[in-house]
PDB file of C-alpha atoms in Angstrom:
ATOM      1  CA  MET A   1      75.138 121.066  76.509  1.00 53.00           C
ATOM      2  CA  ASP A   2      71.468 121.038  77.633  1.00 59.00           C
ATOM      3  CA  ALA A   3      70.172 119.303  80.721  1.00 60.00           C
ATOM      4  CA  THR A   4      68.935 116.255  78.809  1.00 61.00           C
ATOM      5  CA  ASN A   5      72.272 115.645  77.113  1.00 64.00           C
ATOM      6  CA  ALA A   6      74.090 116.175  80.403  1.00 63.00           C
ATOM      7  CA  ALA A   7      71.834 113.648  82.115  1.00 62.00           C
ATOM      8  CA  ASP A   8      72.372 111.142  79.305  1.00 61.00           C
ATOM      9  CA  LEU A   9      76.128 111.598  79.576  1.00 59.00           C
ATOM     10  CA  TRP A  10      76.018 111.151  83.341  1.00 61.00           C
ATOM     11  CA  ASP A  11      73.968 107.970  82.974  1.00 60.00           C
ATOM     12  CA  ARG A  12      76.437 106.673  80.378  1.00 64.00           C
ATOM     13  CA  VAL A  13      79.412 107.286  82.681  1.00 67.00           C
ATOM     14  CA  THR A  14      77.921 106.025  85.942  1.00 65.00           C
ATOM     15  CA  GLY A  15      75.706 103.256  84.578  1.00 61.00           C
ATOM     16  CA  ALA A  16      76.605  99.573  84.761  1.00 69.00           C
ATOM     17  CA  GLN A  17      77.781  97.680  81.708  1.00 73.00           C
ATOM     18  CA  PRO A  18      77.138  93.996  80.867  1.00 75.00           C
ATOM     19  CA  ASP A  19      79.266  91.304  82.485  1.00 85.00           C
ATOM     20  CA  PRO A  20      82.253  90.395  80.287  1.00 89.00           C
ATOM     21  CA  THR A  21      82.851  86.786  79.364  1.00 91.00           C
ATOM     22  CA  THR A  22      85.122  84.660  81.514  1.00 93.00           C
ATOM     23  CA  TRP A  23      87.323  84.180  78.459  1.00 95.00           C
ATOM     24  CA  LEU A  24      87.903  87.937  78.210  1.00 95.00           C
ATOM     25  CA  VAL A  25      88.742  88.307  81.900  1.00 96.00           C
ATOM     26  CA  VAL A  26      91.204  85.411  81.878  1.00 96.00           C
ATOM     27  CA  SER A  27      92.829  86.280  78.548  1.00 97.00           C
ATOM     28  CA  THR A  28      93.468  89.901  79.529  1.00 97.00           C
ATOM     29  CA  GLY A  29      95.040  88.663  82.752  1.00 97.00           C
ATOM     30  CA  VAL A  30      97.339  86.340  80.812  1.00 97.00           C
ATOM     31  CA  ILE A  31      98.328  89.159  78.456  1.00 97.00           C
ATOM     32  CA  ALA A  32      99.055  91.498  81.377  1.00 98.00           C
ATOM     33  CA  PHE A  33     101.132  88.777  83.059  1.00 98.00           C
ATOM     34  CA  ALA A  34     103.165  88.285  79.886  1.00 97.00           C
ATOM     35  CA  VAL A  35     103.827  92.025  79.628  1.00 97.00           C
ATOM     36  CA  VAL A  36     105.068  92.125  83.225  1.00 97.00           C
ATOM     37  CA  VAL A  37     107.247  89.023  82.908  1.00 96.00           C
ATOM     38  CA  PHE A  38     108.966  89.615  79.573  1.00 95.00           C
ATOM     39  CA  ARG A  39     111.723  92.182  79.849  1.00 93.00           C
ATOM     40  CA  THR A  40     111.258  94.015  76.535  1.00 94.00           C
ATOM     41  CA  ALA A  41     107.520  94.485  77.003  1.00 96.00           C
ATOM     42  CA  TRP A  42     108.007  95.459  80.650  1.00 97.00           C
ATOM     43  CA  ARG A  43     110.600  98.086  79.767  1.00 94.00           C
ATOM     44  CA  ILE A  44     107.981  99.934  77.711  1.00 94.00           C
ATOM     45  CA  ALA A  45     104.869  99.236  79.771  1.00 96.00           C
ATOM     46  CA  ARG A  46     106.606 100.157  83.018  1.00 96.00           C
ATOM     47  CA  ASN A  47     105.995 103.804  82.091  1.00 96.00           C
ATOM     48  CA  ALA A  48     102.385 103.259  83.162  1.00 97.00           C
ATOM     49  CA  ILE A  49     103.534 102.038  86.576  1.00 97.00           C
ATOM     50  CA  THR A  50     105.756 105.108  86.885  1.00 97.00           C
ATOM     51  CA  ILE A  51     102.790 107.364  86.124  1.00 97.00           C
ATOM     52  CA  ALA A  52     100.809 105.664  88.889  1.00 97.00           C
ATOM     53  CA  HIS A  53     103.806 105.761  91.259  1.00 97.00           C
ATOM     54  CA  GLU A  54     104.451 109.473  90.835  1.00 97.00           C
ATOM     55  CA  GLY A  55     100.725 110.211  90.786  1.00 96.00           C
ATOM     56  CA  GLY A  56     100.449 108.502  94.163  1.00 97.00           C
ATOM     57  CA  HIS A  57     103.189 110.727  95.591  1.00 96.00           C
ATOM     58  CA  ALA A  58     101.461 113.798  94.147  1.00 96.00           C
ATOM     59  CA  VAL A  59      97.941 113.030  95.379  1.00 96.00           C
ATOM     60  CA  VAL A  60      99.049 112.195  98.915  1.00 96.00           C
ATOM     61  CA  ALA A  61     101.309 115.256  99.043  1.00 96.00           C
ATOM     62  CA  VAL A  62      98.365 117.501  98.195  1.00 95.00           C
ATOM     63  CA  LEU A  63      95.988 115.703 100.573  1.00 95.00           C
ATOM     64  CA  SER A  64      98.495 116.008 103.412  1.00 94.00           C
ATOM     65  CA  GLY A  65      98.789 119.768 102.930  1.00 92.00           C
ATOM     66  CA  ARG A  66     102.056 119.936 101.051  1.00 93.00           C
ATOM     67  CA  ARG A  67     102.553 122.179  98.025  1.00 94.00           C
ATOM     68  CA  LEU A  68     103.105 120.250  94.812  1.00 94.00           C
ATOM     69  CA  ASP A  69     105.813 121.841  92.638  1.00 94.00           C
ATOM     70  CA  GLY A  70     105.857 119.389  89.757  1.00 95.00           C
ATOM     71  CA  ILE A  71     106.282 115.878  88.394  1.00 97.00           C
ATOM     72  CA  ARG A  72     108.915 114.564  85.991  1.00 97.00           C
ATOM     73  CA  LEU A  73     108.736 111.279  84.092  1.00 97.00           C
ATOM     74  CA  HIS A  74     111.886 110.009  82.398  1.00 96.00           C
ATOM     75  CA  SER A  75     112.489 107.681  79.466  1.00 94.00           C
ATOM     76  CA  ASP A  76     114.292 105.159  81.702  1.00 93.00           C
ATOM     77  CA  THR A  77     110.932 104.769  83.544  1.00 92.00           C
ATOM     78  CA  SER A  78     112.182 106.634  86.589  1.00 92.00           C
ATOM     79  CA  GLY A  79     110.315 109.659  87.905  1.00 94.00           C
ATOM     80  CA  LEU A  80     110.448 112.482  90.404  1.00 94.00           C
ATOM     81  CA  THR A  81     107.730 114.301  92.308  1.00 95.00           C
ATOM     82  CA  VAL A  82     108.724 117.495  94.089  1.00 94.00           C
ATOM     83  CA  SER A  83     106.615 118.994  96.869  1.00 93.00           C
ATOM     84  CA  ARG A  84     107.268 121.637  99.470  1.00 92.00           C
ATOM     85  CA  GLY A  85     106.330 121.662 103.096  1.00 90.00           C
ATOM     86  CA  LYS A  86     107.529 120.412 106.446  1.00 89.00           C
ATOM     87  CA  PRO A  87     110.460 118.035 105.790  1.00 89.00           C
ATOM     88  CA  THR A  88     109.385 115.689 108.580  1.00 89.00           C
ATOM     89  CA  GLY A  89     106.138 114.518 110.098  1.00 92.00           C
ATOM     90  CA  LEU A  90     103.179 112.381 109.048  1.00 94.00           C
ATOM     91  CA  GLY A  91     102.508 114.211 105.794  1.00 93.00           C
ATOM     92  CA  MET A  92     106.025 113.628 104.517  1.00 95.00           C
ATOM     93  CA  ILE A  93     105.966 109.985 105.650  1.00 96.00           C
ATOM     94  CA  LEU A  94     102.683 109.292 103.861  1.00 96.00           C
ATOM     95  CA  THR A  95     103.924 111.063 100.737  1.00 96.00           C
ATOM     96  CA  ALA A  96     107.099 108.974 100.624  1.00 95.00           C
ATOM     97  CA  ALA A  97     105.218 105.737 101.305  1.00 96.00           C
ATOM     98  CA  SER A  98     102.557 106.269  98.651  1.00 96.00           C
ATOM     99  CA  GLY A  99     104.653 105.745  95.518  1.00 96.00           C
ATOM    100  CA  TYR A 100     105.324 102.011  95.575  1.00 97.00           C
ATOM    101  CA  THR A 101     101.847 101.259  96.915  1.00 97.00           C
ATOM    102  CA  ALA A 102      99.936 103.449  94.437  1.00 97.00           C
ATOM    103  CA  PRO A 103      99.858 101.155  91.355  1.00 98.00           C
ATOM    104  CA  SER A 104      98.585  98.188  93.369  1.00 98.00           C
ATOM    105  CA  LEU A 105      95.993 100.228  95.252  1.00 98.00           C
ATOM    106  CA  LEU A 106      94.804 101.834  92.023  1.00 97.00           C
ATOM    107  CA  GLY A 107      94.514  98.364  90.541  1.00 98.00           C
ATOM    108  CA  LEU A 108      92.525  97.243  93.578  1.00 98.00           C
ATOM    109  CA  GLY A 109      90.168 100.193  93.206  1.00 97.00           C
ATOM    110  CA  GLY A 110      89.842  99.457  89.512  1.00 97.00           C
ATOM    111  CA  ALA A 111      89.034  95.807  90.234  1.00 98.00           C
ATOM    112  CA  TRP A 112      86.287  96.922  92.618  1.00 97.00           C
ATOM    113  CA  LEU A 113      84.771  99.151  89.919  1.00 96.00           C
ATOM    114  CA  LEU A 114      84.939  96.380  87.321  1.00 96.00           C
ATOM    115  CA  ALA A 115      83.365  93.906  89.742  1.00 95.00           C
ATOM    116  CA  ALA A 116      80.461  96.363  89.952  1.00 94.00           C
ATOM    117  CA  ASN A 117      80.389  96.577  86.111  1.00 92.00           C
ATOM    118  CA  HIS A 118      81.377 100.272  86.089  1.00 93.00           C
ATOM    119  CA  ILE A 119      83.674  99.968  83.079  1.00 94.00           C
ATOM    120  CA  THR A 120      82.921 103.388  81.572  1.00 92.00           C
ATOM    121  CA  LEU A 121      83.294 105.094  84.952  1.00 94.00           C
ATOM    122  CA  LEU A 122      86.745 103.542  85.323  1.00 96.00           C
ATOM    123  CA  LEU A 123      87.806 104.716  81.845  1.00 96.00           C
ATOM    124  CA  TRP A 124      86.518 108.263  82.292  1.00 94.00           C
ATOM    125  CA  GLY A 125      87.777 108.538  85.848  1.00 95.00           C
ATOM    126  CA  THR A 126      91.261 107.518  84.751  1.00 96.00           C
ATOM    127  CA  THR A 127      91.128 110.031  81.899  1.00 96.00           C
ATOM    128  CA  ALA A 128      90.241 112.781  84.383  1.00 95.00           C
ATOM    129  CA  LEU A 129      93.081 111.792  86.726  1.00 95.00           C
ATOM    130  CA  LEU A 130      95.592 111.845  83.871  1.00 97.00           C
ATOM    131  CA  ALA A 131      94.326 115.253  82.742  1.00 96.00           C
ATOM    132  CA  ALA A 132      94.785 116.610  86.263  1.00 95.00           C
ATOM    133  CA  MET A 133      98.267 115.104  86.439  1.00 96.00           C
ATOM    134  CA  LEU A 134      99.217 116.648  83.096  1.00 96.00           C
ATOM    135  CA  VAL A 135      98.978 120.137  84.619  1.00 95.00           C
ATOM    136  CA  MET A 136     101.840 119.307  86.986  1.00 95.00           C
ATOM    137  CA  ILE A 137     104.192 117.590  84.514  1.00 96.00           C
ATOM    138  CA  ARG A 138     107.412 119.560  84.073  1.00 95.00           C
ATOM    139  CA  ASN A 139     109.262 117.826  81.236  1.00 96.00           C
ATOM    140  CA  ALA A 140     108.548 116.987  77.605  1.00 97.00           C
ATOM    141  CA  TYR A 141     108.799 113.207  77.919  1.00 97.00           C
ATOM    142  CA  GLY A 142     106.398 113.272  80.836  1.00 97.00           C
ATOM    143  CA  VAL A 143     103.898 115.360  78.889  1.00 97.00           C
ATOM    144  CA  LEU A 144     104.117 112.990  75.921  1.00 97.00           C
ATOM    145  CA  THR A 145     103.628 109.902  78.095  1.00 97.00           C
ATOM    146  CA  VAL A 146     100.629 111.279  79.974  1.00 97.00           C
ATOM    147  CA  VAL A 147      98.973 112.692  76.838  1.00 97.00           C
ATOM    148  CA  ILE A 148      99.279 109.359  75.009  1.00 97.00           C
ATOM    149  CA  SER A 149      97.922 107.483  78.018  1.00 97.00           C
ATOM    150  CA  GLY A 150      95.019 109.872  78.516  1.00 96.00           C
ATOM    151  CA  ALA A 151      94.173 109.864  74.809  1.00 96.00           C
ATOM    152  CA  ALA A 152      94.085 106.061  74.790  1.00 97.00           C
ATOM    153  CA  PHE A 153      91.593 105.960  77.659  1.00 96.00           C
ATOM    154  CA  PHE A 154      89.418 108.692  76.171  1.00 94.00           C
ATOM    155  CA  LEU A 155      89.327 107.252  72.660  1.00 95.00           C
ATOM    156  CA  VAL A 156      88.532 103.754  73.876  1.00 95.00           C
ATOM    157  CA  SER A 157      85.737 105.046  76.123  1.00 90.00           C
ATOM    158  CA  TRP A 158      84.245 107.323  73.424  1.00 89.00           C
ATOM    159  CA  LEU A 159      84.695 105.460  70.155  1.00 91.00           C
ATOM    160  CA  THR A 160      84.629 101.736  70.869  1.00 91.00           C
ATOM    161  CA  GLY A 161      81.947  99.250  71.793  1.00 90.00           C
ATOM    162  CA  PRO A 162      81.344  97.466  75.113  1.00 90.00           C
ATOM    163  CA  ASP A 163      83.563  94.471  74.324  1.00 92.00           C
ATOM    164  CA  VAL A 164      86.594  96.584  73.423  1.00 95.00           C
ATOM    165  CA  GLN A 165      86.055  98.840  76.431  1.00 95.00           C
ATOM    166  CA  ALA A 166      85.814  95.822  78.724  1.00 96.00           C
ATOM    167  CA  GLY A 167      88.939  94.220  77.263  1.00 96.00           C
ATOM    168  CA  PHE A 168      90.933  97.430  77.596  1.00 97.00           C
ATOM    169  CA  ALA A 169      89.732  98.114  81.145  1.00 97.00           C
ATOM    170  CA  TYR A 170      90.417  94.595  82.377  1.00 98.00           C
ATOM    171  CA  ALA A 171      93.872  94.554  80.755  1.00 98.00           C
ATOM    172  CA  VAL A 172      94.772  97.846  82.443  1.00 98.00           C
ATOM    173  CA  VAL A 173      93.585  96.749  85.880  1.00 98.00           C
ATOM    174  CA  TRP A 174      95.301  93.369  85.612  1.00 98.00           C
ATOM    175  CA  PHE A 175      98.480  95.170  84.593  1.00 98.00           C
ATOM    176  CA  LEU A 176      98.328  97.525  87.590  1.00 98.00           C
ATOM    177  CA  LEU A 177      97.783  94.606  89.960  1.00 98.00           C
ATOM    178  CA  LEU A 178     100.494  92.414  88.450  1.00 98.00           C
ATOM    179  CA  GLY A 179     102.874  95.232  87.537  1.00 97.00           C
ATOM    180  CA  GLY A 180     102.545  96.732  90.995  1.00 97.00           C
ATOM    181  CA  VAL A 181     104.287  93.671  92.427  1.00 97.00           C
ATOM    182  CA  ARG A 182     107.479  93.843  90.376  1.00 96.00           C
ATOM    183  CA  PRO A 183     108.989  97.289  91.265  1.00 96.00           C
ATOM    184  CA  ALA A 184     109.524  96.435  94.936  1.00 94.00           C
ATOM    185  CA  PHE A 185     111.405  93.282  93.941  1.00 94.00           C
ATOM    186  CA  GLU A 186     113.474  95.299  91.459  1.00 94.00           C
ATOM    187  CA  LEU A 187     114.322  97.797  94.178  1.00 93.00           C
ATOM    188  CA  GLN A 188     115.210  95.004  96.574  1.00 90.00           C
ATOM    189  CA  ARG A 189     117.607  93.550  93.995  1.00 89.00           C
ATOM    190  CA  LYS A 190     119.245  96.949  93.417  1.00 88.00           C
ATOM    191  CA  ARG A 191     119.730  97.438  97.147  1.00 84.00           C
ATOM    192  CA  ARG A 192     121.246  93.968  97.453  1.00 83.00           C
ATOM    193  CA  HIS A 193     123.838  94.976  94.849  1.00 77.00           C
ATOM    194  CA  GLY A 194     124.628  98.257  96.592  1.00 74.00           C
ATOM    195  CA  GLY A 195     122.416 100.626  94.574  1.00 69.00           C
ATOM    196  CA  ALA A 196     119.349 102.796  95.176  1.00 66.00           C
ATOM    197  CA  TYR A 197     120.782 104.569  98.212  1.00 73.00           C
ATOM    198  CA  ASP A 198     118.175 107.337  98.137  1.00 81.00           C
ATOM    199  CA  SER A 199     115.096 105.256  97.363  1.00 89.00           C
ATOM    200  CA  ASP A 200     111.711 105.744  98.992  1.00 93.00           C
ATOM    201  CA  PRO A 201     112.416 103.115 101.703  1.00 93.00           C
ATOM    202  CA  ASP A 202     115.691 104.864 102.558  1.00 92.00           C
ATOM    203  CA  GLN A 203     113.906 108.207 102.867  1.00 93.00           C
ATOM    204  CA  LEU A 204     111.267 106.570 105.038  1.00 95.00           C
ATOM    205  CA  ALA A 205     113.973 105.014 107.212  1.00 94.00           C
ATOM    206  CA  ARG A 206     115.490 108.457 107.817  1.00 94.00           C
ATOM    207  CA  LEU A 207     112.062 109.943 108.552  1.00 95.00           C
ATOM    208  CA  THR A 208     110.855 107.247 110.934  1.00 95.00           C
ATOM    209  CA  GLY A 209     113.867 105.316 112.211  1.00 94.00           C
ATOM    210  CA  ILE A 210     112.236 102.128 110.910  1.00 95.00           C
ATOM    211  CA  PRO A 211     114.692 100.140 108.738  1.00 94.00           C
ATOM    212  CA  ALA A 212     114.328 100.409 104.972  1.00 93.00           C
ATOM    213  CA  GLY A 213     113.872  96.641 104.782  1.00 92.00           C
ATOM    214  CA  ALA A 214     110.714  96.897 106.864  1.00 96.00           C
ATOM    215  CA  TRP A 215     109.277  99.443 104.446  1.00 96.00           C
ATOM    216  CA  LEU A 216     110.156  97.177 101.532  1.00 95.00           C
ATOM    217  CA  LEU A 217     108.306  94.377 103.298  1.00 97.00           C
ATOM    218  CA  LEU A 218     105.279  96.652 103.647  1.00 97.00           C
ATOM    219  CA  PHE A 219     105.369  97.393  99.904  1.00 97.00           C
ATOM    220  CA  HIS A 220     105.492  93.645  99.184  1.00 97.00           C
ATOM    221  CA  VAL A 221     102.547  92.984 101.493  1.00 98.00           C
ATOM    222  CA  VAL A 222     100.402  95.750  99.968  1.00 98.00           C
ATOM    223  CA  SER A 223     101.116  94.723  96.376  1.00 98.00           C
ATOM    224  CA  LEU A 224     100.598  90.982  96.928  1.00 98.00           C
ATOM    225  CA  CYS A 225      97.438  91.434  99.015  1.00 98.00           C
ATOM    226  CA  SER A 226      96.049  93.838  96.402  1.00 98.00           C
ATOM    227  CA  LEU A 227      96.782  91.289  93.669  1.00 98.00           C
ATOM    228  CA  LEU A 228      95.025  88.516  95.571  1.00 98.00           C
ATOM    229  CA  ALA A 229      91.973  90.596  96.470  1.00 97.00           C
ATOM    230  CA  GLY A 230      91.759  92.352  93.114  1.00 97.00           C
ATOM    231  CA  GLY A 231      92.214  89.094  91.235  1.00 97.00           C
ATOM    232  CA  ARG A 232      89.340  87.521  93.146  1.00 96.00           C
ATOM    233  CA  TRP A 233      87.100  90.467  92.263  1.00 96.00           C
ATOM    234  CA  LEU A 234      88.050  90.359  88.603  1.00 96.00           C
ATOM    235  CA  LEU A 235      87.446  86.619  88.392  1.00 94.00           C
ATOM    236  CA  GLY A 236      84.162  86.912  90.264  1.00 89.00           C
ATOM    237  CA  LEU A 237      85.246  84.641  93.097  1.00 79.00           C
TER     238      LEU A 237
END
């Protein structure tokens, strides 16, 4: 690739795209809400939340100096991220706390990019993150899920026009913001019925001495605040 083509590609990725219509922004939000609310659709789409959840664990583990061994994504939408390092301390606490907050914070970051009309940058940036995550996947289902997700982002960004790209990007960000709220409530319900004894809040309680319920409350606060702030950005309020 010569310098001119590289510059053109860079301008295409980082440049601003036209404002989408209000109809598109609202309709993609309604579609994302329906996917989160209806059980059958959620059971399938929740894989995307799991990718973000485990990706959050992985990124924070690496940033905090831990050694990332691998990530597994399962067909029941559960996942596991394994890292090595000091079993206590700030790095381990941040790693454990990053999973349930990651989808909402990614959605918030995506809403900020869309508010600045950086639709292509969001699509390509997500593709790059999924490609980096793929290297650390350690099971076949996880590879399949990440490859399909990454291919969807790449193909939409490369082959479709501005309207399709905008619709796809807004639907994804709405889904992260709305879908990021539900897992903490699901976990709370499981704990109320005596399940999920080794969940992230339980690990955090053992690490910090702060009750698991307080960590669940933090996850609720982060996801709901991200939804409110991200929603305002997406709607141009």
